[in-house]
Amino acid sequence: ALAQSVNIWLAAMTRAVVLSMEEGHLRADADDKQIAFEIHALILALHYEARFLRLPGSMERARLGFENILMRHGAAPMASPSSRRLKPVR
């Protein structure tokens, strides 16, 4: 059941990457499976460092890693957390 859940999650993430490529947010020639793999690896590292080890700065390192993925594959870097305010989801 756990493996099935992870496979569903990875497929959804890969679909999101492909959609980003189709919309022009990522380069059309980017490797969708590689990008999804790298994002998934960041998420796992963040959970391990932030929740298990409680290491300070984990969120910032994960955010920087994500921005690096976006920059390598053609997307503009995200705004820093201090320069943007997220609206609550309703």
Short mmCIF file of C-alpha atoms in Angstrom, two decimals:
data_model
loop_
_atom_site.label_atom_id
_atom_site.label_comp_id
_atom_site.label_asym_id
_atom_site.label_seq_id
_atom_site.Cartn_x
_atom_site.Cartn_y
_atom_site.Cartn_z
CA ALA A 1 0.00 0.00 0.00
CA LEU A 2 2.87 2.37 0.82
CA ALA A 3 4.66 1.66 -2.46
CA GLN A 4 1.41 2.22 -4.37
CA SER A 5 0.89 5.53 -2.58
CA VAL A 6 4.43 6.69 -3.41
CA ASN A 7 4.00 5.64 -7.05
CA ILE A 8 0.77 7.65 -7.29
CA TRP A 9 2.55 10.67 -5.75
CA LEU A 10 5.50 10.37 -8.17
CA ALA A 11 3.18 10.03 -11.17
CA ALA A 12 1.27 13.16 -10.10
CA MET A 13 4.51 15.09 -9.62
CA THR A 14 5.78 13.97 -13.03
CA ARG A 15 2.49 15.08 -14.62
CA ALA A 16 2.92 18.50 -12.95
CA VAL A 17 6.44 18.77 -14.37
CA VAL A 18 5.19 17.83 -17.87
CA LEU A 19 2.42 20.44 -17.59
CA SER A 20 5.02 23.03 -16.57
CA MET A 21 7.03 22.10 -19.66
CA GLU A 22 3.93 22.38 -21.88
CA GLU A 23 3.09 25.79 -20.39
CA GLY A 24 6.61 27.07 -21.05
CA HIS A 25 7.67 27.36 -17.41
CA LEU A 26 10.34 24.70 -17.93
CA ARG A 27 12.36 23.97 -21.07
CA ALA A 28 10.56 21.68 -23.51
CA ASP A 29 13.64 19.45 -23.78
CA ALA A 30 13.97 18.96 -20.00
CA ASP A 31 13.90 15.44 -18.57
CA ASP A 32 10.59 15.27 -16.71
CA LYS A 33 11.49 12.12 -14.78
CA GLN A 34 14.83 13.60 -13.65
CA ILE A 35 13.17 16.80 -12.44
CA ALA A 36 10.50 14.83 -10.54
CA PHE A 37 13.23 12.63 -9.03
CA GLU A 38 15.21 15.65 -7.83
CA ILE A 39 12.15 17.35 -6.34
CA HIS A 40 11.19 14.11 -4.58
CA ALA A 41 14.74 13.77 -3.24
CA LEU A 42 14.56 17.31 -1.84
CA ILE A 43 11.27 16.55 -0.13
CA LEU A 44 12.69 13.40 1.47
CA ALA A 45 15.83 15.24 2.61
CA LEU A 46 13.73 18.04 4.06
CA HIS A 47 11.57 15.62 6.05
CA TYR A 48 14.64 13.81 7.34
CA GLU A 49 16.57 16.94 8.33
CA ALA A 50 13.70 19.13 9.56
CA ARG A 51 11.51 16.57 11.31
CA PHE A 52 13.86 13.79 12.37
CA LEU A 53 17.13 15.62 12.98
CA ARG A 54 15.56 19.05 13.65
CA LEU A 55 18.42 20.80 11.88
CA PRO A 56 18.12 24.57 11.61
CA GLY A 57 18.13 25.96 8.07
CA SER A 58 16.65 22.83 6.49
CA MET A 59 13.76 24.67 4.89
CA GLU A 60 16.05 27.31 3.41
CA ARG A 61 18.36 24.63 1.97
CA ALA A 62 15.37 22.83 0.42
CA ARG A 63 14.05 26.09 -1.05
CA LEU A 64 17.46 26.89 -2.52
CA GLY A 65 17.71 23.37 -3.94
CA PHE A 66 14.29 23.77 -5.57
CA GLU A 67 15.27 27.13 -7.04
CA ASN A 68 18.44 25.52 -8.44
CA ILE A 69 16.34 22.85 -10.16
CA LEU A 70 14.10 25.53 -11.67
CA MET A 71 17.04 27.64 -12.83
CA ARG A 72 18.79 24.65 -14.46
CA HIS A 73 15.66 23.75 -16.38
CA GLY A 74 14.69 27.19 -17.60
CA ALA A 75 12.37 28.64 -14.99
CA ALA A 76 12.95 31.93 -13.20
CA PRO A 77 13.85 31.66 -9.50
CA MET A 78 11.07 31.99 -7.00
CA ALA A 79 10.74 35.19 -4.98
CA SER A 80 12.29 34.98 -1.55
CA PRO A 81 9.85 34.24 1.30
CA SER A 82 10.32 37.75 2.70
CA SER A 83 9.35 39.38 -0.60
CA ARG A 84 6.09 37.51 -1.09
CA ARG A 85 3.07 36.74 1.01
CA LEU A 86 1.02 33.63 0.32
CA LYS A 87 -2.75 33.85 0.48
CA PRO A 88 -4.49 31.21 2.58
CA VAL A 89 -6.17 28.40 0.65
CA ARG A 90 -9.91 28.27 1.20
#
